[in-house]
GROMACS .gro file of C-alpha atoms in nm:
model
  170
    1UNK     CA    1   4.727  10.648   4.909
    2UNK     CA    2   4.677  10.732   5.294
    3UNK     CA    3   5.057  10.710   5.458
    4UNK     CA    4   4.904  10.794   5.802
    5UNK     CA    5   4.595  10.782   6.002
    6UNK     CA    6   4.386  11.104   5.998
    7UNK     CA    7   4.318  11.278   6.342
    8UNK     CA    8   3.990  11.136   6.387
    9UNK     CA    9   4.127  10.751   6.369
   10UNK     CA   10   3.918  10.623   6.130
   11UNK     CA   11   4.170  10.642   5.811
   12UNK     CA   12   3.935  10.690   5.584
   13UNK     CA   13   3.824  10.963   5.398
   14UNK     CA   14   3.456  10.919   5.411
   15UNK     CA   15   3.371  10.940   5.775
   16UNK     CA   16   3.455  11.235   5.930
   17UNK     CA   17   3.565  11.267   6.322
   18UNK     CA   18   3.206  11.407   6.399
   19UNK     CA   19   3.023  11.177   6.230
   20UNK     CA   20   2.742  10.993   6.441
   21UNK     CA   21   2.909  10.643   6.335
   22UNK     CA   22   3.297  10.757   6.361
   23UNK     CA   23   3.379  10.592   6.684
   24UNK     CA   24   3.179  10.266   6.583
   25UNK     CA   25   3.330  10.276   6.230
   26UNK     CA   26   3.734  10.298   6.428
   27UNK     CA   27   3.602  10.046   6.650
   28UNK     CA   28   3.522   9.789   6.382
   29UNK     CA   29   3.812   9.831   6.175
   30UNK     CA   30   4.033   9.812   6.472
   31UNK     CA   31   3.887   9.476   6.617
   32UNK     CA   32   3.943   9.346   6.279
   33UNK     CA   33   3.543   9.302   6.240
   34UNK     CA   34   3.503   9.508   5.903
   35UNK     CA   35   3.704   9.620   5.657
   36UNK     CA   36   3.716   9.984   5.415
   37UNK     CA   37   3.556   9.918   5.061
   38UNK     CA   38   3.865   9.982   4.996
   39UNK     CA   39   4.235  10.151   5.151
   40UNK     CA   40   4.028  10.509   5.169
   41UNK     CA   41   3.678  10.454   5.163
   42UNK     CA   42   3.479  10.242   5.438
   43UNK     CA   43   3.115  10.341   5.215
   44UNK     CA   44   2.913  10.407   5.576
   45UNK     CA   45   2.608  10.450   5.391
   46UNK     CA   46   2.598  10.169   5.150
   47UNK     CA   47   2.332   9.879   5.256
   48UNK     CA   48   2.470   9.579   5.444
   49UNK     CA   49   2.466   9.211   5.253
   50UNK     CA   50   2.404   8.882   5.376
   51UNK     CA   51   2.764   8.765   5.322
   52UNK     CA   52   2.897   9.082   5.494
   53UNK     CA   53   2.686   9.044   5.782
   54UNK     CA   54   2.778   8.688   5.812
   55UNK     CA   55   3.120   8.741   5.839
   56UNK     CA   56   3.100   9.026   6.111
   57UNK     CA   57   2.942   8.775   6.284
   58UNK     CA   58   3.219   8.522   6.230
   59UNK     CA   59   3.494   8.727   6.313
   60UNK     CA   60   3.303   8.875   6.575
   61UNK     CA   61   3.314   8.474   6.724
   62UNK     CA   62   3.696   8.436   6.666
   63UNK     CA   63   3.647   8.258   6.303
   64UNK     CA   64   3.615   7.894   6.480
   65UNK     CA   65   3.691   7.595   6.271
   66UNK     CA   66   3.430   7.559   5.978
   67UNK     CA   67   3.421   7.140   5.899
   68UNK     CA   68   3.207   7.143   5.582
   69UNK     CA   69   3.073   7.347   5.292
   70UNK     CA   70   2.797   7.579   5.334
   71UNK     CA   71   2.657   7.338   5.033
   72UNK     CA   72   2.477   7.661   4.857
   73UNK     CA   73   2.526   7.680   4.482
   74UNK     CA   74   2.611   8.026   4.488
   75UNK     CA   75   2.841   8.015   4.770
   76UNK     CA   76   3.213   7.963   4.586
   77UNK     CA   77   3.419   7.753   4.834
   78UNK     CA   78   3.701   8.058   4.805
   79UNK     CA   79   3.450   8.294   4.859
   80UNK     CA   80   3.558   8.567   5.137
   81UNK     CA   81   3.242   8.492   5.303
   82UNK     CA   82   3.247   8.098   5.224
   83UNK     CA   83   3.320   8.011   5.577
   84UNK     CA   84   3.135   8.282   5.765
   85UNK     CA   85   2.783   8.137   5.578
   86UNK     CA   86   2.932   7.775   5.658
   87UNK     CA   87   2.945   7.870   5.996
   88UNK     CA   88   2.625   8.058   6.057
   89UNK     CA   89   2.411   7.825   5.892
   90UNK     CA   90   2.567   7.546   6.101
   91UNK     CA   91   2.464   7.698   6.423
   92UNK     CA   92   2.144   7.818   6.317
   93UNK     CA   93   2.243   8.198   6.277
   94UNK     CA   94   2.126   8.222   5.928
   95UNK     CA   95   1.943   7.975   5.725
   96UNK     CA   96   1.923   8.000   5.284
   97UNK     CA   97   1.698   8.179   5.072
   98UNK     CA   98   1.596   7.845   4.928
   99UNK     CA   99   1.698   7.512   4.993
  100UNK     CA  100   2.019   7.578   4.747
  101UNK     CA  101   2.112   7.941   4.740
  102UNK     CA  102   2.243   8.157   5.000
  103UNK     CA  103   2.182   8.473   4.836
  104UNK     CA  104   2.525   8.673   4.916
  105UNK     CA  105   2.468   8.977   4.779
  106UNK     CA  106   2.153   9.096   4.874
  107UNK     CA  107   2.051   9.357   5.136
  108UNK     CA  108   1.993   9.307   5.448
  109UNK     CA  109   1.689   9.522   5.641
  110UNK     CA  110   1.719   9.645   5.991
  111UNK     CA  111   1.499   9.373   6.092
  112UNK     CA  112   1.723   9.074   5.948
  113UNK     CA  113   2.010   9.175   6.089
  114UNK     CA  114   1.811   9.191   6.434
  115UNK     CA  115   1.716   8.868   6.371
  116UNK     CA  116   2.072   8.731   6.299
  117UNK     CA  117   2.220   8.954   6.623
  118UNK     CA  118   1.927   8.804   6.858
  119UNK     CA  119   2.045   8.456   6.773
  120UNK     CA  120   2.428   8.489   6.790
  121UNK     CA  121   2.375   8.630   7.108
  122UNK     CA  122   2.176   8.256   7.209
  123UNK     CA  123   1.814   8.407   7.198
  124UNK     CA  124   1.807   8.612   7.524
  125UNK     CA  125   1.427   8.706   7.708
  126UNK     CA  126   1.361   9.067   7.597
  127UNK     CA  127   1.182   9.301   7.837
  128UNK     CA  128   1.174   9.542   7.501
  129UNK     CA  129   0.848   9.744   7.480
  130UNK     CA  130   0.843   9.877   7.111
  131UNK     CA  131   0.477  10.056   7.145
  132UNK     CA  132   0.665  10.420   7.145
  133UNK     CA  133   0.741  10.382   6.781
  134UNK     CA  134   0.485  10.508   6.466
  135UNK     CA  135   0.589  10.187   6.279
  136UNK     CA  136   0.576   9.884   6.560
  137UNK     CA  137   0.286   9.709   6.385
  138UNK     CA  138   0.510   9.685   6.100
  139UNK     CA  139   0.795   9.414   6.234
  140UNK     CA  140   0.761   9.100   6.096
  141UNK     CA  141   0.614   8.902   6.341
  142UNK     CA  142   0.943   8.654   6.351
  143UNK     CA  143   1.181   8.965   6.409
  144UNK     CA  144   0.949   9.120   6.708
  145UNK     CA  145   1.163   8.984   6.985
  146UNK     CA  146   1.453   9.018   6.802
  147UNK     CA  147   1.393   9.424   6.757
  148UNK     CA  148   1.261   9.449   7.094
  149UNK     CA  149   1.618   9.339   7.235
  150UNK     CA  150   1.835   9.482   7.017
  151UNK     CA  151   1.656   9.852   7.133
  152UNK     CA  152   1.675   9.708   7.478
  153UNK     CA  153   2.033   9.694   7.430
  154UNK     CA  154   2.084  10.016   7.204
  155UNK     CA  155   2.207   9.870   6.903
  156UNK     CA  156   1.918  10.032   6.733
  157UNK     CA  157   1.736  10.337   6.767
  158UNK     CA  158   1.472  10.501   6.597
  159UNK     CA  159   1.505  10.736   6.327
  160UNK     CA  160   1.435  11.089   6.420
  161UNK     CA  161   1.071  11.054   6.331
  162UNK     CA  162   1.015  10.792   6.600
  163UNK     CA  163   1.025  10.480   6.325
  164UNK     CA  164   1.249  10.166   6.378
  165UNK     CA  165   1.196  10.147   5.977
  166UNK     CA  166   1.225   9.740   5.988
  167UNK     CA  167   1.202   9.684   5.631
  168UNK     CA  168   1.477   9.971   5.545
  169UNK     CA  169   1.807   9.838   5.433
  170UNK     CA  170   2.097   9.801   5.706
   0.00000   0.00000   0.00000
């Protein structure tokens, strides 16, 4: 196992001091807003589910009080996530992928979790002009605003050939 913390903070053995994500990755774990994969690994490049995005967002909002089930069939009620999707679909953060299921396990694209960002942070007016990227015509038009701010805001950029890649896995 890993007795100590490596120089570069992160204690894990897959990001590396100088990676682009190191100081985001140490930030994460250390607000108690993600965990590793596992003690060594924190798996920086595997995609992002709905439950795991839910429950950044929870903890992100201090885990508040969650008063009923999510009532999605494949939401167990000891599910690590169970109160995270209780929570987000009670104030409108997240809704199901069908009137019963919740759908934990699948990806989430870079314009979803835009989506579910833009509306935990209560919906703010975006001055956001995307027209500099190749791929702008390609947002869903329900996750337009939502892209616009969160490149207002610089939680995400543009892959080096000018594409916000919307549809690309978080």
């Amino acid at each position: 196992g890993m007795g100590g913390q490596p120089s570069d903070g992160s204690g894990f053995r897959d990001v590396q001091a100088d990676d682009w994500y190191a100081d985001a990755v140490q930030y994460v774990v250390s607000e108690g807003l993600m965990n590793g994969t596992d003690a060594a690994t924190f798996s920086p490049d595997a995609p992002m589910s709905r439950a795991m995005l839910v429950t950044v967002l929870y903890r992100l909002r201090g885990e508040p009080a969650v008063s009923q089930d999510s009532g999605f069939a494949d939401v167990a009620s000891d599910a690590y996530y169970a109160d995270a999707a209780s929570w987000a679909v009670g104030e409108g953060i997240v809704t199901g992928t069908s009137q019963t299921t919740f759908s934990p396990d699948e990806s989430v694209t870079r314009e979803q979790m835009a989506v579910l960002l833009y509306r935990c942070a209560g919906e703010p007016s975006t001055a956001g002009d995307l027209s500099a990227y190749a791929d702008a015509e390609s947002i869903s038009d329900y996750a337009a605003e939502a892209m616009s701010w969160c490149v207002e805001n610089g939680i995400l950029n543009g892959t080096d050939g000018g594409r916000l890649a919307p549809a690309d896995s978080a």
